[in-house]
CSV table of N, CA and C in Angstrom, one decimal:
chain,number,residue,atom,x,y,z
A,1,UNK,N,16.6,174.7,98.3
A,1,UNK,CA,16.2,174.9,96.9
A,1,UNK,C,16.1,173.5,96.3
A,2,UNK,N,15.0,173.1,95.6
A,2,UNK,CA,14.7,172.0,94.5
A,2,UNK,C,15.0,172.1,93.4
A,3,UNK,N,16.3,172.0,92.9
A,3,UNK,CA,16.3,172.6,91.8
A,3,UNK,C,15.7,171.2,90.5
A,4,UNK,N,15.4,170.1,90.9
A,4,UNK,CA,14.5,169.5,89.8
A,4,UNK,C,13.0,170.0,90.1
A,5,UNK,N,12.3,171.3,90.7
A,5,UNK,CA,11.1,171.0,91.0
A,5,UNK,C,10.6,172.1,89.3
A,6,UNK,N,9.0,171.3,89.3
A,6,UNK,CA,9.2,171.9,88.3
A,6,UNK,C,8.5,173.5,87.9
A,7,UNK,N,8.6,174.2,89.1
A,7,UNK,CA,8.7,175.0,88.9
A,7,UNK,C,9.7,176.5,88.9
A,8,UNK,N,10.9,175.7,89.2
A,8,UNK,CA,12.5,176.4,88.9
A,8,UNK,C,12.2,177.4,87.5
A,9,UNK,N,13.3,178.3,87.9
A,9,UNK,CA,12.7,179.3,86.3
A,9,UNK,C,11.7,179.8,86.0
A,10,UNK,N,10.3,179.5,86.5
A,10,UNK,CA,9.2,179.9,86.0
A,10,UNK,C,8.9,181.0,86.5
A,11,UNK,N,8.6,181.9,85.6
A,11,UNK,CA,7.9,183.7,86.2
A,11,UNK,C,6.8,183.5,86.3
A,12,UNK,N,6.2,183.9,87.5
A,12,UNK,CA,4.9,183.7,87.7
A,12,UNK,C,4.6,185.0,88.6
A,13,UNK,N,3.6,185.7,88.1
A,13,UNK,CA,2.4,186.9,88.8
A,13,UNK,C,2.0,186.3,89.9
A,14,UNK,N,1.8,187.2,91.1
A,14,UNK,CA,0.8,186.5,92.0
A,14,UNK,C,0.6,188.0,92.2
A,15,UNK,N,-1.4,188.3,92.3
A,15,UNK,CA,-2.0,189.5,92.4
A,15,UNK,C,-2.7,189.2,94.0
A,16,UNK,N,-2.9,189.8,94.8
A,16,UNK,CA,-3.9,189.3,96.0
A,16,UNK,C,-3.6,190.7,96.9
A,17,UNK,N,-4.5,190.2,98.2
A,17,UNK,CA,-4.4,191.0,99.3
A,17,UNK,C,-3.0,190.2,100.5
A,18,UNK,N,-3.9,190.4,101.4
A,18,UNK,CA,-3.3,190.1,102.7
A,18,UNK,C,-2.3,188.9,102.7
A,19,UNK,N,-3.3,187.6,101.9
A,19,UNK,CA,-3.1,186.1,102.3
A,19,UNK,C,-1.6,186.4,101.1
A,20,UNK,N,-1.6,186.9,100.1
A,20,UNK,CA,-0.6,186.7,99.3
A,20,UNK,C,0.9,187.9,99.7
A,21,UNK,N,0.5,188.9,101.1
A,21,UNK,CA,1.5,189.7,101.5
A,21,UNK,C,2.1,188.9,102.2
A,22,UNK,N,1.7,188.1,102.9
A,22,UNK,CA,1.7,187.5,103.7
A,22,UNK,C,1.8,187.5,105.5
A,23,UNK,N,0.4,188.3,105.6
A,23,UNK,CA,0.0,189.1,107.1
A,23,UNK,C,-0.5,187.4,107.5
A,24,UNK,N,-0.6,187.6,109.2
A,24,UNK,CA,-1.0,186.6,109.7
A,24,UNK,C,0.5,185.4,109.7
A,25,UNK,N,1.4,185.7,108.8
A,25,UNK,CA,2.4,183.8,108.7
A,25,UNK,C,3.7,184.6,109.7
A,26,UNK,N,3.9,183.8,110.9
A,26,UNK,CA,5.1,183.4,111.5
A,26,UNK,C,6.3,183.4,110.5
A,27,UNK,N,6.1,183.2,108.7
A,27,UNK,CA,7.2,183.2,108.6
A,27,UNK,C,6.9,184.0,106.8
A,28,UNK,N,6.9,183.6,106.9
A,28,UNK,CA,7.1,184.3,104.9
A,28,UNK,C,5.5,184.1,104.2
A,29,UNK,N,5.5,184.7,103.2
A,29,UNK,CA,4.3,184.0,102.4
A,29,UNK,C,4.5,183.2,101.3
A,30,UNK,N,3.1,182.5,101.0
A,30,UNK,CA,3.3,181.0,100.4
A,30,UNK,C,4.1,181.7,99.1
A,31,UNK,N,4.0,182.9,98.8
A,31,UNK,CA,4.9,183.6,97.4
A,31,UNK,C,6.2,182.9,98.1
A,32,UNK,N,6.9,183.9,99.2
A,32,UNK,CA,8.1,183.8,99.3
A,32,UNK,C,8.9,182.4,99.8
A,33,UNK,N,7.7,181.3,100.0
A,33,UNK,CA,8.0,180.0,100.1
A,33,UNK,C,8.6,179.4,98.6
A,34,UNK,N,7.8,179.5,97.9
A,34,UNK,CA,8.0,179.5,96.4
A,34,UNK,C,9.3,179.5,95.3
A,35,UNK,N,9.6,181.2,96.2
A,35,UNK,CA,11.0,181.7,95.5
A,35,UNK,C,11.4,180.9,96.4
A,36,UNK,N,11.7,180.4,97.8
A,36,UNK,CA,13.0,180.2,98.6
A,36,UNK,C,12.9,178.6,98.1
A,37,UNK,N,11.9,177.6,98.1
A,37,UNK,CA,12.3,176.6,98.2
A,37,UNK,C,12.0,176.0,96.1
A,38,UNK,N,11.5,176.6,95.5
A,38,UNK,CA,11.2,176.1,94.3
A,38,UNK,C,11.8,176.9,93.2
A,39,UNK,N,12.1,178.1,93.3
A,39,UNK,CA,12.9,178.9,92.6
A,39,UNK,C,12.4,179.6,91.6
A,40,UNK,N,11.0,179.8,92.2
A,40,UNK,CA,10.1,180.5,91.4
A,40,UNK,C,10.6,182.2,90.8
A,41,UNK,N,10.8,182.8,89.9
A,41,UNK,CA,10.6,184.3,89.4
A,41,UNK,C,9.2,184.5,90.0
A,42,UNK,N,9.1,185.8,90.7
A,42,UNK,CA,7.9,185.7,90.7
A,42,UNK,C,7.4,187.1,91.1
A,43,UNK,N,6.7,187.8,90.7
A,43,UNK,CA,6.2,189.2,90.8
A,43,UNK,C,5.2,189.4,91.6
A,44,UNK,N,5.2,189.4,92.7
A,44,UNK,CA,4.5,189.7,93.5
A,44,UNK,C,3.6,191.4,94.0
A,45,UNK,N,2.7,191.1,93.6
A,45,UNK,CA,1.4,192.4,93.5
A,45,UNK,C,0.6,192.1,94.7
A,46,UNK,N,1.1,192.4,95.9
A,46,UNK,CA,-0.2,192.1,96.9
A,46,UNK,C,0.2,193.4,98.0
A,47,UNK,N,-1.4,193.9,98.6
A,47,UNK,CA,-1.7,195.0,99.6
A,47,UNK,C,-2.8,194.7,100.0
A,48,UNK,N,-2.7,194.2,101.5
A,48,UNK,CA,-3.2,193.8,102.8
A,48,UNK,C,-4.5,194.8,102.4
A,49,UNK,N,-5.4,194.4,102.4
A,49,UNK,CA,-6.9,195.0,102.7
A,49,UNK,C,-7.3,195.5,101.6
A,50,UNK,N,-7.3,195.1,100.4
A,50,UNK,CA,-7.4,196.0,99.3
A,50,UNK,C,-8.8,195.1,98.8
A,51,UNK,N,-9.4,195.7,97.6
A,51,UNK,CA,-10.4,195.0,97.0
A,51,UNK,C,-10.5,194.7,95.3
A,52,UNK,N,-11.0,193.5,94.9
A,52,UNK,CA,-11.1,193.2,93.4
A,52,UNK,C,-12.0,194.4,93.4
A,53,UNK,N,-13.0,194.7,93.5
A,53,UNK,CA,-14.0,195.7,92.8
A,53,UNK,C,-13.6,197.3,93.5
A,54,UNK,N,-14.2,197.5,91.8
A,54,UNK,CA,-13.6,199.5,92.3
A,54,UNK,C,-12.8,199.6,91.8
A,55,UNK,N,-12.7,201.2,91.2
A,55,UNK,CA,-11.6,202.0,90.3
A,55,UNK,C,-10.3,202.2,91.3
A,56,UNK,N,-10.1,202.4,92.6
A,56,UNK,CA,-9.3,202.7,92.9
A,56,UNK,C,-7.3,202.1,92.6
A,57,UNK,N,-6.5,203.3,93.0
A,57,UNK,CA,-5.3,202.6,92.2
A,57,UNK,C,-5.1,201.3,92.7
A,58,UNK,N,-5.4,201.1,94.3
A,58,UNK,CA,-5.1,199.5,95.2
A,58,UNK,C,-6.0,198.8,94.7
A,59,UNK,N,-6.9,198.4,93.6
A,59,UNK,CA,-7.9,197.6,93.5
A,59,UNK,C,-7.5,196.6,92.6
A,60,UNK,N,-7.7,195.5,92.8
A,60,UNK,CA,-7.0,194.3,91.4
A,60,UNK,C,-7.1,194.6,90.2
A,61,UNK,N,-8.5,195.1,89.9
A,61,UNK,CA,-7.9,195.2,88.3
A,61,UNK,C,-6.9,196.1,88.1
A,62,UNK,N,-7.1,197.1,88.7
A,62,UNK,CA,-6.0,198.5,88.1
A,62,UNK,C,-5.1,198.3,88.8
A,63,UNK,N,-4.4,197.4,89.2
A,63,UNK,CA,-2.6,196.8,90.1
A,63,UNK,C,-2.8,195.9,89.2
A,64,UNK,N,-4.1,194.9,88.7
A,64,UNK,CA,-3.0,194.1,87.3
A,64,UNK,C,-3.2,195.1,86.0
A,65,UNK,N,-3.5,195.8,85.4
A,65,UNK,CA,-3.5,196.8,84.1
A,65,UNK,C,-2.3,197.5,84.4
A,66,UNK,N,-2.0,198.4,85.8
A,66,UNK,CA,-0.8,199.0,85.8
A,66,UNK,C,0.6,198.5,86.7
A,67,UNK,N,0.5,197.8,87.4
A,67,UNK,CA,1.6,197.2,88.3
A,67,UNK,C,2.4,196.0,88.0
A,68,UNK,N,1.6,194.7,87.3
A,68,UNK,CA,2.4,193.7,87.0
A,68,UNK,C,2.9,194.0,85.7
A,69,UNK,N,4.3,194.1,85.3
A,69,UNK,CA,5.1,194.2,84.4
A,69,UNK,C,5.2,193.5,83.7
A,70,UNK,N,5.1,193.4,82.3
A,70,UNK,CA,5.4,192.7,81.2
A,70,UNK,C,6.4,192.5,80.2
A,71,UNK,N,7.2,193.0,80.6
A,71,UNK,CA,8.6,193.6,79.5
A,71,UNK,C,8.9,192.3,79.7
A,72,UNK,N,9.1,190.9,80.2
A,72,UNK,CA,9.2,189.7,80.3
A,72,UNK,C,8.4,188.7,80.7
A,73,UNK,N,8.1,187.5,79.8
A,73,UNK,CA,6.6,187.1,79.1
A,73,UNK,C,6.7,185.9,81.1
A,74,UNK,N,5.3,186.0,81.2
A,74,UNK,CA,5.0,185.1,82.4
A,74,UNK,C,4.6,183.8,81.8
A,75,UNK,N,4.7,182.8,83.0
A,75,UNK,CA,4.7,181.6,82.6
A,75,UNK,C,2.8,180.9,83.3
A,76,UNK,N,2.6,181.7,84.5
A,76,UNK,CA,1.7,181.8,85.3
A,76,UNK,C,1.2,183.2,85.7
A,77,UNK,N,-0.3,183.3,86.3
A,77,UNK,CA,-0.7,183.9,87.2
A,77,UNK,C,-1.9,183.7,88.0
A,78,UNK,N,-1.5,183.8,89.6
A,78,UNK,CA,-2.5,183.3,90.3
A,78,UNK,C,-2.7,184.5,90.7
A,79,UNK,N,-4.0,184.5,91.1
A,79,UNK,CA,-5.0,185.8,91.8
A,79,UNK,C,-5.6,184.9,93.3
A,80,UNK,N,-5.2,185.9,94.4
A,80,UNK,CA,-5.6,185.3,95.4
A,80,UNK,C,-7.1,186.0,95.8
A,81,UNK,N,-8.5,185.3,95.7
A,81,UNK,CA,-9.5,186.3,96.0
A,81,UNK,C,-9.2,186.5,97.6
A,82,UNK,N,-10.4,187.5,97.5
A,82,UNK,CA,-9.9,187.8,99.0
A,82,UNK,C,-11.4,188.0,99.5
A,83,UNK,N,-12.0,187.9,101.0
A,83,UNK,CA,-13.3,188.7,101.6
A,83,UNK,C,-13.2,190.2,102.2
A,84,UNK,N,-12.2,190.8,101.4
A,84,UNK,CA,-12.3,192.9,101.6
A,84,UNK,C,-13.3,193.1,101.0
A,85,UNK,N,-13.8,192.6,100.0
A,85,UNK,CA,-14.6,193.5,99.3
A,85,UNK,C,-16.3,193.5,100.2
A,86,UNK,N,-16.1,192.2,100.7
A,86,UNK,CA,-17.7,192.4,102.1
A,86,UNK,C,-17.3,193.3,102.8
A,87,UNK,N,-16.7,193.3,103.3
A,87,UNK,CA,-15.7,194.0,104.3
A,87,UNK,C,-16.1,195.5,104.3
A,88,UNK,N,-15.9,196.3,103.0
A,88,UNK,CA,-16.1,197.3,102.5
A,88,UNK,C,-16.9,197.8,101.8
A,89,UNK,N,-17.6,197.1,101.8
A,89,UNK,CA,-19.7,197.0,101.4
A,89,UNK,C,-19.4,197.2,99.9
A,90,UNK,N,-18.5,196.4,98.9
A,90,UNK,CA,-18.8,196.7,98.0
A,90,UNK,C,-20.0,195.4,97.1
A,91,UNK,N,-20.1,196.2,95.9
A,91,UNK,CA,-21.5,195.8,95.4
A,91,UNK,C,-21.0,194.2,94.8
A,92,UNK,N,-21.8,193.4,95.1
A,92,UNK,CA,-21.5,191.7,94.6
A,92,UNK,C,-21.6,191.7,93.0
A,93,UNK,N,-22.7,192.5,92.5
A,93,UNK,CA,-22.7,192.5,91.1
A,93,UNK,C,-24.2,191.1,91.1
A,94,UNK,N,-23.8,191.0,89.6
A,94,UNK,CA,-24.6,189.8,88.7
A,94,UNK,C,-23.5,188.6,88.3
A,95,UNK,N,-24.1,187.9,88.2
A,95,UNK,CA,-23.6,186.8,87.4
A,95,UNK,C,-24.0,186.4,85.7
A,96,UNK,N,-22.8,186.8,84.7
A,96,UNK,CA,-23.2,187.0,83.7
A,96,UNK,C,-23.0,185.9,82.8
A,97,UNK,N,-23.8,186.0,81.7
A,97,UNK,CA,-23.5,184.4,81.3
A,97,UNK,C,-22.4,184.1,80.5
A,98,UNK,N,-22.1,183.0,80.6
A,98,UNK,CA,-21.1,182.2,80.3
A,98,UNK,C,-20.2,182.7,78.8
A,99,UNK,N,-21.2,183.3,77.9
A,99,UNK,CA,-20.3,184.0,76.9
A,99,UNK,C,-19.9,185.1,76.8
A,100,UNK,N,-20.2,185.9,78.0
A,100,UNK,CA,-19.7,187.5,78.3
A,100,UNK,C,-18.0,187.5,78.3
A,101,UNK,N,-17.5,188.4,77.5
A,101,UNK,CA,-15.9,188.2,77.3
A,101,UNK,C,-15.5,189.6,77.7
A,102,UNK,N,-16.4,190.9,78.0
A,102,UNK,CA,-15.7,192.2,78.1
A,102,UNK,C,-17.2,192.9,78.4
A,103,UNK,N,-16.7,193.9,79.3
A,103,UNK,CA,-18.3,194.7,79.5
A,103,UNK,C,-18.2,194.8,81.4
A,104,UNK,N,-17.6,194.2,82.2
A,104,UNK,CA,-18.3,193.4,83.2
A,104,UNK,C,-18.2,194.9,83.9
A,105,UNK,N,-19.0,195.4,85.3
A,105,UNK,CA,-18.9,196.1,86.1
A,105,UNK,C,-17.9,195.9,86.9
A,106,UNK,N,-16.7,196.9,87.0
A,106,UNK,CA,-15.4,196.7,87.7
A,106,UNK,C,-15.9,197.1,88.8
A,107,UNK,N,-16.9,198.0,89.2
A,107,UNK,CA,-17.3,198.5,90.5
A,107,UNK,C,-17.5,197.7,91.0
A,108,UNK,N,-18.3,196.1,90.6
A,108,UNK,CA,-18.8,195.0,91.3
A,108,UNK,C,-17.9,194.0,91.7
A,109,UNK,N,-18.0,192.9,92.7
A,109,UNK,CA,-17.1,192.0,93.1
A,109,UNK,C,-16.6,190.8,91.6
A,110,UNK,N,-18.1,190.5,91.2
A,110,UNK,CA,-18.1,190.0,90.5
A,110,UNK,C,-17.8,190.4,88.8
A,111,UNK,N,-18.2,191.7,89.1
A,111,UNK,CA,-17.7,192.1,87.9
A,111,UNK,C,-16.3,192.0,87.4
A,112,UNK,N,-15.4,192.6,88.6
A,112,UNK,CA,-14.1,192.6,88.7
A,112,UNK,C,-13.4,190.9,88.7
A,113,UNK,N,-14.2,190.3,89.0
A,113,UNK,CA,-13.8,188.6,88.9
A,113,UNK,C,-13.6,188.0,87.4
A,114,UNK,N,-14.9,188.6,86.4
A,114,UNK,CA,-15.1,188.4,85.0
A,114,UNK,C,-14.0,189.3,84.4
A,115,UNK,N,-13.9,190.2,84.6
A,115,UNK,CA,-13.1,191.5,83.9
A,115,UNK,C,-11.4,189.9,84.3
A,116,UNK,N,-10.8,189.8,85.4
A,116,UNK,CA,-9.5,189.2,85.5
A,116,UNK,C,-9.8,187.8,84.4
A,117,UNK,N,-10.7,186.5,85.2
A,117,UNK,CA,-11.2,186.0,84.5
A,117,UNK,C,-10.9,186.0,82.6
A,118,UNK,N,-12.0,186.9,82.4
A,118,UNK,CA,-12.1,187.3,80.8
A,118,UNK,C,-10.6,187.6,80.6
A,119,UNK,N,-9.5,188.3,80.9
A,119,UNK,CA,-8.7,188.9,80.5
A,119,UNK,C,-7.9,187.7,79.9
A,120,UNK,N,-7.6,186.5,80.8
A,120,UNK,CA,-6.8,185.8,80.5
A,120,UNK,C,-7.3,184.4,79.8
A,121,UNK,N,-9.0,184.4,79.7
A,121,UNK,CA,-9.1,183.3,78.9
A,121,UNK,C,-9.2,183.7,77.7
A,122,UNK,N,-8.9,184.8,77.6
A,122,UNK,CA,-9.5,185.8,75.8
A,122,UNK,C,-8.2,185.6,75.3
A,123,UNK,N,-6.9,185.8,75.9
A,123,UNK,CA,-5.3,185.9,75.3
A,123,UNK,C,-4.7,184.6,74.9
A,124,UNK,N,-5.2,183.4,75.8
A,124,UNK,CA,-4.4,182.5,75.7
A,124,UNK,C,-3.5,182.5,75.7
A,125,UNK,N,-2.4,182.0,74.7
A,125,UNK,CA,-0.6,182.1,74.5
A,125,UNK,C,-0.3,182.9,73.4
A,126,UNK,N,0.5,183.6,73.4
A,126,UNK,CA,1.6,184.6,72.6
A,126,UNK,C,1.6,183.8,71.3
A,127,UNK,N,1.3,184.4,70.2
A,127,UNK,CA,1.9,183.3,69.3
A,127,UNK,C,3.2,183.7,68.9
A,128,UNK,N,3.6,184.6,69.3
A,128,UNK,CA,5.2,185.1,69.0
A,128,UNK,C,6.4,184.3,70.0
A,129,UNK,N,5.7,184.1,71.1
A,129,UNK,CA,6.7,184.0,72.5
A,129,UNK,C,5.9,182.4,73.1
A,130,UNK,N,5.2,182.4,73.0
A,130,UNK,CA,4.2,181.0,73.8
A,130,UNK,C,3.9,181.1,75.2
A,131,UNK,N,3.9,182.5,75.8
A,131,UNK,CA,3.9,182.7,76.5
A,131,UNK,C,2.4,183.3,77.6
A,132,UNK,N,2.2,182.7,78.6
A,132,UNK,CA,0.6,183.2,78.9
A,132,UNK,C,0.8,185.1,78.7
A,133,UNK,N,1.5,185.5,79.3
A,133,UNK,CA,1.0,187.0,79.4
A,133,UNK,C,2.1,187.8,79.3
A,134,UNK,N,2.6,188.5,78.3
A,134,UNK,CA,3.7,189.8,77.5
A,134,UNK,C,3.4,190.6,77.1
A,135,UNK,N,4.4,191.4,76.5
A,135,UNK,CA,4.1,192.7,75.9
A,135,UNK,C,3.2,192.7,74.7
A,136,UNK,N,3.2,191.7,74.1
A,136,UNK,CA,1.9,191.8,72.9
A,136,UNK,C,0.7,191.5,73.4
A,137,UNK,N,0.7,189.9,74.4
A,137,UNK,CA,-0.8,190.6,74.7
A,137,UNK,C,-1.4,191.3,75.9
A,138,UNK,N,-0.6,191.6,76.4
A,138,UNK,CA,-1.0,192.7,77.0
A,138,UNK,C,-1.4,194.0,76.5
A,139,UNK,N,-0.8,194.1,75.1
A,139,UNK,CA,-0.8,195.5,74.2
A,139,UNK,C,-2.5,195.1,73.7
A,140,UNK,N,-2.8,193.7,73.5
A,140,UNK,CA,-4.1,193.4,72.8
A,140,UNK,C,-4.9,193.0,74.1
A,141,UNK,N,-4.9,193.5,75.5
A,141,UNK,CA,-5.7,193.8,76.3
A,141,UNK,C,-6.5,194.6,76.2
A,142,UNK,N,-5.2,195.8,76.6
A,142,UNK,CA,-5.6,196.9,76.7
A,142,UNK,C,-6.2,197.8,75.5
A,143,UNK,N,-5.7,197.1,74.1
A,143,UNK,CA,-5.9,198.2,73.2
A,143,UNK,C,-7.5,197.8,73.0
């Protein structure tokens, strides 16, 4: 453990498939590298074969809307994309322009990229807590 590294203490989300369960590694995944040698908090949301696009409950958006917890404000969140969604013939979508902040097709790869995307460049920081993602703005996600 590093405990001058600087990411000691920090709560950090990680949403993904496989690469973030960590299928394929001889030893741990780069999550559980993280906590062991850096001392990361860290919430780990990941299921081997799953896809960003689509309603389903295994699908990124709806495992980040309902699975990553917020009752304590994060510091980070990384999203690991993944190639399931070729995989699973799902639809690539459009590419929307640059000021689109809500609307996107979650059924689409892309859509679902804008939808994560948009979520977290629309919230910025807490102005209660300073924090990237908590109970308030997550309440001003969803509401």
């Amino acid at each position: 453990m590093n405990p001058k590294s600087p990411l000691m203490g920090r709560r950090i989300a990680f949403l993904g498939s496989s690469i973030t369960a960590g299928a394929g590694t001889p030893e741990d995944s780069f999550v559980d590298y993280l906590i062991a040698t850096d001392g990361v908090i860290a919430i780990k949301e990941a299921v081997s074969g799953t896809t960003l696009a689509g309603n389903a409950p295994d699908s990124y958006v709806h495992r980040l809307y309902h699975r990553i917890p917020v009752t304590q404000p994060l510091d980070a969140f990384v999203c690991q994309l993944s190639t399931n969604d070729g995989r699973h013939d799902k639809a690539m979508g459009q590419v929307t322009g640059a000021q689109q902040r809500h609307g996107f097709d979650e059924t689409t790869t892309l859509g679902a990229i804008g939808t994560i995307v948009a979520m977290f460049n629309s919230i910025g920081r807490c102005q209660s807590c300073s924090s990237l993602v908590c109970e308030n703005t997550m309440r001003i996600m969803v509401n």
